[in-house]
Amino acid sequence: MAAEGEALMAAERAETSTAPAAAATESAANGKPAASWKPAMVLGIDESEHSYYALEWTIHHFFAPGQPQQYHLIVVSAKPPAASVIGIAGIGTAELLPKVELDLKRASARVIDKAKEHCSHVTDVSYEVKEGDARNVLCEAVERHHADMLVMGSHGYGAFKRAVLGSVSDYCTHNAHCTVMIVKQPKHHKKHEQLGFHRKDA
Amino acid sequence: MEEMSAEAAAMASGMLPGAGAGGAEGTTMKVVVAVDASEESLHGLSWALDNVVRHHPGASVVVVHAQHRADHFAYPVAGHGLQYVPPTAVDSVRRTHEDNSRRVVSVALDVCRQKQASATAVVVEGDAKEAICRAVEDMHADLLVLGSRGLGKIKRAFLGSVSDYLVHHASCPVLIVKPPNKAHHK
């Protein structure tokens, strides 16, 4: 029951002739290229509660244990460059930079570890940490993996915060070249939005 | 849902009762797809059926269409100020809206039938974004699917106001499907 959408995607894949991670892992397992092809889903995560909720929801609904896995899952986290976090250089930035860099690396590793715990039953999954702004990292990951779906949480910023801080989910919804799914925490879960500074990696 | 027209109530009577409480097993999912007369929304429905519903054996599909409300007051095109619309005119406008809704819904249900997905339809009346948002909440949907115009050429494009509103206000995750020529752009 190959729907026209999938046929189109399969044709595109044949054209580009790159071997997406899905095909590589699949052929290793089965030795059968076309039959075991799975569409790719990029799941963007950061260290926020919203993101963790999105991860849990997606695993629960799309990668439930015991169900055959329908998507090749790629979990992507963006690590902001240290310079962007420190901001305009002041005195002592040079010493600060490596410390901040190390701290950011550790934070990204923690995010991935937490995700791995949750995805332990998912057989076909890969994890990536890429440096850069989350917006670009996620859209670029979609391109690179020829993903059919991009999933992420949302910080649930109001209009003002979105305008000032920028919204990763808004950006990706418009600019990713695939279906985008935004998983928000239901309203009764949402804590009262804090005033003051959030992390820059909104 | 006092906004629903009498027809909608009749259509909705086929709806699965309370199936959407988050699903105890991973696969029971209530997928609500918002449709209008546009190609993009039908493509969204089609994509969702192929890529989401097909993989979730217990999933239920509800097609939602927001119908314009026929008001007793209208702003006439070539006039000024508010003009009272006599009941007969209101009725004929309402009937036109209902005809449109019926057409949209039947096309959507046809698509579902072709893909062998059983679906029910709901027509809600009023302002599209609020009506769909309320419907999603009332139905305890697990996922809301929308087509998008994919206005890629325009740099600072934003989603249509309905889609934008729903992404930020819907009580469940929202899935935005891009039109086929936009997706998989090299």
CSV table of C-alpha atoms in Angstrom, one decimal:
chain,number,residue,atom,x,y,z
A,1,MET,CA,0.0,0.0,0.0
A,2,ALA,CA,2.6,2.5,-1.1
A,3,ALA,CA,1.0,5.9,-0.9
A,4,GLU,CA,2.0,8.5,-3.5
A,5,GLY,CA,3.8,10.5,-0.9
A,6,GLU,CA,6.1,7.7,0.0
A,7,ALA,CA,6.7,6.9,-3.7
A,8,LEU,CA,7.7,10.4,-4.3
A,9,MET,CA,10.1,10.4,-1.4
A,10,ALA,CA,11.5,7.0,-2.5
A,11,ALA,CA,12.1,8.4,-6.0
A,12,GLU,CA,13.9,11.4,-4.6
A,13,ARG,CA,16.1,9.2,-2.5
A,14,ALA,CA,17.1,7.1,-5.4
A,15,GLU,CA,18.0,10.3,-7.3
A,16,THR,CA,20.2,11.8,-4.7
A,17,SER,CA,22.0,8.4,-4.3
A,18,THR,CA,23.4,9.4,-0.9
A,19,ALA,CA,23.1,6.7,1.7
A,20,PRO,CA,21.1,8.1,4.6
A,21,ALA,CA,21.9,6.7,8.0
A,22,ALA,CA,18.6,4.7,7.8
A,23,ALA,CA,19.7,2.7,4.8
A,24,ALA,CA,23.1,2.1,6.2
A,25,THR,CA,21.9,0.7,9.5
A,26,GLU,CA,19.1,-1.2,7.8
A,27,SER,CA,21.1,-2.9,5.2
A,28,ALA,CA,23.5,-4.0,7.9
A,29,ALA,CA,20.7,-5.7,9.7
A,30,ASN,CA,18.7,-7.1,6.8
A,31,GLY,CA,20.8,-7.0,3.7
A,32,LYS,CA,17.7,-5.9,1.9
A,33,PRO,CA,18.0,-2.2,0.7
A,34,ALA,CA,14.6,-1.0,-0.5
A,35,ALA,CA,12.2,-3.1,1.6
A,36,SER,CA,13.6,-2.0,5.0
A,37,TRP,CA,13.8,1.7,4.2
A,38,LYS,CA,12.2,3.8,6.9
A,39,PRO,CA,11.4,7.5,6.7
A,40,ALA,CA,13.6,9.6,9.0
A,41,MET,CA,12.4,11.7,11.9
A,42,VAL,CA,14.6,14.4,13.4
A,43,LEU,CA,13.7,15.2,17.0
A,44,GLY,CA,15.2,18.4,18.3
A,45,ILE,CA,16.0,18.6,22.0
A,46,ASP,CA,17.4,21.0,24.5
A,47,GLU,CA,17.7,20.8,28.3
A,48,SER,CA,14.3,22.4,29.0
A,49,GLU,CA,11.3,20.6,30.6
A,50,HIS,CA,9.2,21.4,27.4
A,51,SER,CA,11.7,19.6,25.3
A,52,TYR,CA,11.8,16.6,27.6
A,53,TYR,CA,8.0,16.4,27.5
A,54,ALA,CA,8.1,16.5,23.7
A,55,LEU,CA,10.6,13.7,23.7
A,56,GLU,CA,8.5,11.6,26.0
A,57,TRP,CA,5.3,12.3,24.0
A,58,THR,CA,6.9,11.4,20.7
A,59,ILE,CA,8.4,8.2,22.0
A,60,HIS,CA,5.1,7.2,23.6
A,61,HIS,CA,3.1,7.7,20.5
A,62,PHE,CA,5.5,7.0,17.7
A,63,PHE,CA,8.1,4.6,19.2
A,64,ALA,CA,6.0,2.7,21.7
A,65,PRO,CA,7.8,-0.4,23.0
A,66,GLY,CA,6.6,-3.6,21.3
A,67,GLN,CA,5.4,-1.8,18.2
A,68,PRO,CA,7.4,-2.1,15.0
A,69,GLN,CA,9.4,1.0,14.5
A,70,GLN,CA,8.1,3.1,11.7
A,71,TYR,CA,10.6,5.9,11.6
A,72,HIS,CA,14.4,6.1,11.8
A,73,LEU,CA,14.9,8.4,14.7
A,74,ILE,CA,17.6,11.0,14.8
A,75,VAL,CA,17.9,12.9,18.0
A,76,VAL,CA,19.6,16.3,17.5
A,77,SER,CA,20.7,18.8,20.1
A,78,ALA,CA,22.2,22.2,19.3
A,79,LYS,CA,25.2,23.4,21.3
A,80,PRO,CA,25.5,27.2,21.1
A,81,PRO,CA,28.9,28.5,20.4
A,82,ALA,CA,30.6,29.7,23.5
A,83,ALA,CA,31.1,33.2,22.1
A,84,SER,CA,27.4,33.7,21.5
A,85,VAL,CA,26.6,32.9,25.1
A,86,ILE,CA,29.2,35.2,26.6
A,87,GLY,CA,28.1,38.1,24.5
A,88,ILE,CA,30.0,41.2,23.9
A,89,ALA,CA,33.6,40.8,25.0
A,90,GLY,CA,34.6,42.3,28.3
A,91,ILE,CA,37.7,41.9,30.4
A,92,GLY,CA,38.6,38.4,31.1
A,93,THR,CA,36.6,36.9,28.2
A,94,ALA,CA,39.7,35.0,27.0
A,95,GLU,CA,39.9,33.0,30.2
A,96,LEU,CA,36.1,32.6,30.4
A,97,LEU,CA,35.8,31.1,26.9
A,98,PRO,CA,37.3,27.7,27.4
A,99,LYS,CA,35.4,27.2,30.7
A,100,VAL,CA,32.1,28.2,29.1
A,101,GLU,CA,32.9,26.0,26.1
A,102,LEU,CA,33.5,23.0,28.4
A,103,ASP,CA,30.4,23.7,30.4
A,104,LEU,CA,28.3,23.9,27.2
A,105,LYS,CA,29.8,20.6,26.0
A,106,ARG,CA,28.9,18.9,29.2
A,107,ALA,CA,25.4,20.3,29.1
A,108,SER,CA,24.9,18.9,25.6
A,109,ALA,CA,26.2,15.6,26.7
A,110,ARG,CA,23.8,15.5,29.6
A,111,VAL,CA,20.9,16.3,27.3
A,112,ILE,CA,21.8,13.4,25.0
A,113,ASP,CA,22.3,11.1,27.9
A,114,LYS,CA,18.9,11.9,29.2
A,115,ALA,CA,17.4,11.3,25.8
A,116,LYS,CA,19.3,8.0,25.5
A,117,GLU,CA,17.7,6.8,28.7
A,118,HIS,CA,14.3,7.4,27.3
A,119,CYS,CA,15.0,5.9,24.0
A,120,SER,CA,16.6,2.7,25.3
A,121,HIS,CA,14.0,0.5,23.7
A,122,VAL,CA,14.2,2.3,20.3
A,123,THR,CA,16.3,0.1,18.1
A,124,ASP,CA,17.0,2.4,15.1
A,125,VAL,CA,18.1,5.7,16.6
A,126,SER,CA,21.1,8.0,16.3
A,127,TYR,CA,22.2,11.0,18.3
A,128,GLU,CA,23.9,14.1,17.2
A,129,VAL,CA,25.2,17.3,18.8
A,130,LYS,CA,25.9,20.0,16.4
A,131,GLU,CA,27.3,23.4,17.1
A,132,GLY,CA,25.3,26.5,16.2
A,133,ASP,CA,22.0,28.1,16.7
A,134,ALA,CA,19.2,25.6,17.2
A,135,ARG,CA,17.2,27.0,14.3
A,136,ASN,CA,19.9,26.3,11.8
A,137,VAL,CA,21.1,23.1,13.3
A,138,LEU,CA,17.6,21.5,13.1
A,139,CYS,CA,16.8,22.7,9.6
A,140,GLU,CA,20.2,21.6,8.4
A,141,ALA,CA,19.8,18.2,10.1
A,142,VAL,CA,16.5,17.8,8.2
A,143,GLU,CA,18.3,18.5,4.9
A,144,ARG,CA,21.2,16.2,5.7
A,145,HIS,CA,19.0,13.2,6.6
A,146,HIS,CA,16.3,13.9,4.1
A,147,ALA,CA,13.9,13.7,7.0
A,148,ASP,CA,10.2,13.4,6.5
A,149,MET,CA,9.4,14.9,9.8
A,150,LEU,CA,10.9,17.3,12.3
A,151,VAL,CA,9.6,17.2,15.9
A,152,MET,CA,10.3,19.6,18.7
A,153,GLY,CA,8.8,21.1,21.8
A,154,SER,CA,8.0,24.7,22.3
A,155,HIS,CA,8.9,27.0,25.1
A,156,GLY,CA,5.5,28.5,24.7
A,157,TYR,CA,6.7,32.1,24.6
A,158,GLY,CA,4.1,34.7,24.2
A,159,ALA,CA,4.1,37.0,21.2
A,160,PHE,CA,6.4,39.5,22.8
A,161,LYS,CA,9.1,37.1,23.9
A,162,ARG,CA,8.9,35.5,20.5
A,163,ALA,CA,9.6,38.8,18.9
A,164,VAL,CA,12.5,39.6,21.2
A,165,LEU,CA,14.1,36.2,21.8
A,166,GLY,CA,13.1,34.5,18.6
A,167,SER,CA,11.3,31.2,18.5
A,168,VAL,CA,13.0,28.1,17.3
A,169,SER,CA,9.8,26.3,16.7
A,170,ASP,CA,8.4,29.2,14.7
A,171,TYR,CA,11.5,29.4,12.6
A,172,CYS,CA,11.6,25.7,11.9
A,173,THR,CA,7.9,25.5,11.1
A,174,HIS,CA,8.4,27.9,8.3
A,175,ASN,CA,11.8,27.0,7.1
A,176,ALA,CA,12.2,23.2,7.5
A,177,HIS,CA,11.5,21.4,4.2
A,178,CYS,CA,9.4,18.8,5.7
A,179,THR,CA,6.4,18.2,7.9
A,180,VAL,CA,6.9,19.8,11.3
A,181,MET,CA,5.3,18.7,14.6
A,182,ILE,CA,5.3,21.0,17.6
A,183,VAL,CA,4.6,19.2,20.9
A,184,LYS,CA,3.6,21.6,23.5
A,185,GLN,CA,3.0,20.8,27.1
A,186,PRO,CA,-0.7,21.0,27.8
A,187,LYS,CA,-1.8,24.2,29.5
A,188,HIS,CA,-2.4,22.8,32.9
A,189,HIS,CA,1.2,21.6,33.0
A,190,LYS,CA,2.7,25.0,32.0
A,191,LYS,CA,4.3,26.8,34.9
A,192,HIS,CA,3.9,30.5,35.0
A,193,GLU,CA,6.3,32.0,32.5
A,194,GLN,CA,9.2,33.5,34.3
A,195,LEU,CA,10.2,37.1,33.7
A,196,GLY,CA,13.9,37.9,33.4
A,197,PHE,CA,16.5,36.0,31.5
A,198,HIS,CA,16.0,32.6,30.0
A,199,ARG,CA,18.9,30.8,28.5
A,200,LYS,CA,19.8,32.2,25.1
A,201,ASP,CA,19.2,28.9,23.3
A,202,ALA,CA,15.4,29.6,23.0
B,1,MET,CA,-20.2,22.9,22.0
B,2,GLU,CA,-23.0,25.4,21.4
B,3,GLU,CA,-21.3,26.6,18.3
B,4,MET,CA,-22.1,23.4,16.3
B,5,SER,CA,-24.9,23.6,13.8
B,6,ALA,CA,-27.7,21.0,13.9
B,7,GLU,CA,-26.0,19.1,11.0
B,8,ALA,CA,-22.8,19.0,12.9
B,9,ALA,CA,-24.5,17.4,15.8
B,10,ALA,CA,-25.9,14.7,13.6
B,11,MET,CA,-22.5,14.1,12.0
B,12,ALA,CA,-20.7,14.1,15.3
B,13,SER,CA,-23.0,11.4,16.7
B,14,GLY,CA,-20.8,8.9,15.0
B,15,MET,CA,-17.8,10.1,16.9
B,16,LEU,CA,-15.9,7.6,19.1
B,17,PRO,CA,-16.7,8.4,22.7
B,18,GLY,CA,-13.9,9.3,25.0
B,19,ALA,CA,-11.2,7.5,23.0
B,20,GLY,CA,-8.7,10.3,23.3
B,21,ALA,CA,-7.5,10.4,26.9
B,22,GLY,CA,-3.9,10.2,25.9
B,23,GLY,CA,-4.1,6.5,25.1
B,24,ALA,CA,-3.1,3.9,27.6
B,25,GLU,CA,-1.3,1.9,24.9
B,26,GLY,CA,1.1,3.8,22.7
B,27,THR,CA,-1.0,3.5,19.6
B,28,THR,CA,-4.5,4.7,20.4
B,29,MET,CA,-4.4,8.2,19.0
B,30,LYS,CA,-7.2,10.6,18.2
B,31,VAL,CA,-6.0,12.6,15.2
B,32,VAL,CA,-8.0,15.7,14.3
B,33,VAL,CA,-7.4,17.1,10.8
B,34,ALA,CA,-8.6,20.6,10.1
B,35,VAL,CA,-9.7,21.0,6.5
B,36,ASP,CA,-11.0,23.8,4.3
B,37,ALA,CA,-11.5,24.0,0.6
B,38,SER,CA,-7.8,24.4,-0.1
B,39,GLU,CA,-5.5,21.9,-1.7
B,40,GLU,CA,-3.0,22.2,1.1
B,41,SER,CA,-5.4,21.1,3.8
B,42,LEU,CA,-6.4,18.0,1.7
B,43,HIS,CA,-2.7,17.2,1.1
B,44,GLY,CA,-2.2,17.6,4.9
B,45,LEU,CA,-5.0,15.1,5.5
B,46,SER,CA,-3.5,12.7,2.9
B,47,TRP,CA,0.0,12.9,4.4
B,48,ALA,CA,-1.3,12.4,7.9
B,49,LEU,CA,-3.3,9.3,6.8
B,50,ASP,CA,-0.2,7.8,5.1
B,51,ASN,CA,2.4,8.7,7.6
B,52,VAL,CA,0.7,8.8,11.0
B,53,VAL,CA,-2.6,7.1,11.0
B,54,ARG,CA,-1.4,4.1,9.0
B,55,HIS,CA,1.2,3.3,11.6
B,56,HIS,CA,-1.1,3.5,14.5
B,57,PRO,CA,-3.6,0.7,14.3
B,58,GLY,CA,-5.9,2.1,17.0
B,59,ALA,CA,-5.9,5.6,15.7
B,60,SER,CA,-9.2,7.5,15.1
B,61,VAL,CA,-9.5,10.3,12.6
B,62,VAL,CA,-11.8,13.3,12.9
B,63,VAL,CA,-12.0,15.8,10.1
B,64,VAL,CA,-12.9,19.3,11.3
B,65,HIS,CA,-14.2,22.1,9.2
B,66,ALA,CA,-14.8,25.6,10.4
B,67,GLN,CA,-17.8,27.2,8.8
B,68,HIS,CA,-18.3,30.9,8.6
B,69,ARG,CA,-21.1,32.1,10.8
B,70,ALA,CA,-24.0,33.8,9.0
B,71,ASP,CA,-24.7,37.0,11.0
B,72,HIS,CA,-27.7,39.2,11.2
B,73,PHE,CA,-25.5,42.2,10.7
B,74,ALA,CA,-23.2,42.6,7.8
B,75,TYR,CA,-20.9,45.2,6.3
B,76,PRO,CA,-22.2,45.7,2.8
B,77,VAL,CA,-19.5,46.0,0.2
B,78,ALA,CA,-20.6,49.3,-1.3
B,79,GLY,CA,-22.2,50.9,1.7
B,80,HIS,CA,-21.2,52.4,4.9
B,81,GLY,CA,-22.0,51.4,8.4
B,82,LEU,CA,-23.7,48.3,9.6
B,83,GLN,CA,-26.7,47.0,7.7
B,84,TYR,CA,-29.4,44.8,9.1
B,85,VAL,CA,-29.7,41.6,7.1
B,86,PRO,CA,-33.3,40.3,6.9
B,87,PRO,CA,-33.8,36.7,8.2
B,88,THR,CA,-34.4,35.3,4.7
B,89,ALA,CA,-31.1,36.6,3.5
B,90,VAL,CA,-29.4,35.2,6.6
B,91,ASP,CA,-30.9,31.9,5.9
B,92,SER,CA,-29.7,31.8,2.3
B,93,VAL,CA,-26.2,32.8,3.3
B,94,ARG,CA,-26.2,30.1,6.0
B,95,ARG,CA,-27.4,27.6,3.5
B,96,THR,CA,-24.6,28.5,1.1
B,97,HIS,CA,-22.1,28.1,3.9
B,98,GLU,CA,-23.6,24.8,4.8
B,99,ASP,CA,-23.4,23.6,1.2
B,100,ASN,CA,-19.8,24.6,1.1
B,101,SER,CA,-19.1,22.8,4.4
B,102,ARG,CA,-20.8,19.7,3.1
B,103,ARG,CA,-18.8,19.7,0.0
B,104,VAL,CA,-15.5,20.2,1.8
B,105,VAL,CA,-16.3,17.5,4.3
B,106,SER,CA,-17.4,15.0,1.7
B,107,VAL,CA,-14.2,15.5,-0.3
B,108,ALA,CA,-12.2,15.0,2.9
B,109,LEU,CA,-14.1,11.8,3.9
B,110,ASP,CA,-13.6,10.5,0.4
B,111,VAL,CA,-9.9,10.8,0.8
B,112,CYS,CA,-10.1,9.0,4.1
B,113,ARG,CA,-12.2,6.2,2.5
B,114,GLN,CA,-9.7,5.9,-0.4
B,115,LYS,CA,-7.0,5.3,2.1
B,116,GLN,CA,-9.2,2.9,4.0
B,117,ALA,CA,-9.2,5.0,7.1
B,118,SER,CA,-12.5,5.3,9.0
B,119,ALA,CA,-13.1,8.9,9.9
B,120,THR,CA,-15.8,11.0,11.3
B,121,ALA,CA,-16.5,14.7,10.5
B,122,VAL,CA,-17.3,17.6,12.6
B,123,VAL,CA,-18.4,21.1,11.4
B,124,VAL,CA,-17.9,23.9,13.8
B,125,GLU,CA,-19.2,27.4,13.3
B,126,GLY,CA,-17.6,30.7,14.0
B,127,ASP,CA,-14.2,32.1,13.9
B,128,ALA,CA,-12.0,29.4,12.4
B,129,LYS,CA,-9.0,29.5,14.8
B,130,GLU,CA,-11.0,29.7,18.0
B,131,ALA,CA,-13.6,27.2,16.9
B,132,ILE,CA,-11.0,24.6,15.9
B,133,CYS,CA,-9.0,25.3,19.1
B,134,ARG,CA,-12.1,24.7,21.2
B,135,ALA,CA,-13.1,21.6,19.2
B,136,VAL,CA,-9.7,20.1,19.7
B,137,GLU,CA,-10.0,20.7,23.4
B,138,ASP,CA,-13.5,19.3,23.7
B,139,MET,CA,-12.6,16.2,21.7
B,140,HIS,CA,-9.4,15.6,23.7
B,141,ALA,CA,-7.5,15.3,20.6
B,142,ASP,CA,-4.0,13.8,20.7
B,143,LEU,CA,-2.8,15.4,17.6
B,144,LEU,CA,-4.0,18.3,15.3
B,145,VAL,CA,-3.0,18.2,11.7
B,146,LEU,CA,-2.9,21.3,9.5
B,147,GLY,CA,-1.9,21.9,5.9
B,148,SER,CA,0.3,24.9,5.3
B,149,ARG,CA,0.6,27.1,2.4
B,150,GLY,CA,4.4,26.9,2.6
B,151,LEU,CA,5.0,30.5,1.6
B,152,GLY,CA,8.7,29.9,1.1
B,153,LYS,CA,9.5,32.6,-1.4
B,154,ILE,CA,8.6,35.4,0.9
B,155,LYS,CA,11.4,35.7,3.3
B,156,ARG,CA,9.5,36.7,6.4
B,157,ALA,CA,6.5,34.6,5.7
B,158,PHE,CA,4.5,33.5,8.6
B,159,LEU,CA,1.9,30.8,8.7
B,160,GLY,CA,-1.6,31.7,7.9
B,161,SER,CA,-3.2,33.3,11.0
B,162,VAL,CA,-5.2,30.2,11.7
B,163,SER,CA,-2.3,27.9,11.7
B,164,ASP,CA,-0.1,30.3,13.7
B,165,TYR,CA,-2.8,30.7,16.3
B,166,LEU,CA,-3.4,26.9,16.6
B,167,VAL,CA,0.3,26.1,16.9
B,168,HIS,CA,0.5,28.4,19.9
B,169,HIS,CA,-2.9,27.8,21.5
B,170,ALA,CA,-4.0,24.2,20.7
B,171,SER,CA,-4.2,21.9,23.7
B,172,CYS,CA,-2.4,19.1,21.9
B,173,PRO,CA,0.6,18.7,19.6
B,174,VAL,CA,0.2,20.3,16.2
B,175,LEU,CA,1.6,18.8,13.0
B,176,ILE,CA,2.1,21.1,10.0
B,177,VAL,CA,2.3,19.5,6.6
B,178,LYS,CA,4.1,21.4,3.9
B,179,PRO,CA,2.8,21.2,0.3
B,180,PRO,CA,4.6,18.7,-1.8
B,181,ASN,CA,6.6,21.0,-4.0
B,182,LYS,CA,8.0,22.7,-1.0
B,183,ALA,CA,9.0,19.6,0.9
B,184,HIS,CA,12.1,17.8,-0.2
B,185,HIS,CA,13.3,20.9,-1.9
B,186,LYS,CA,17.0,20.4,-2.7
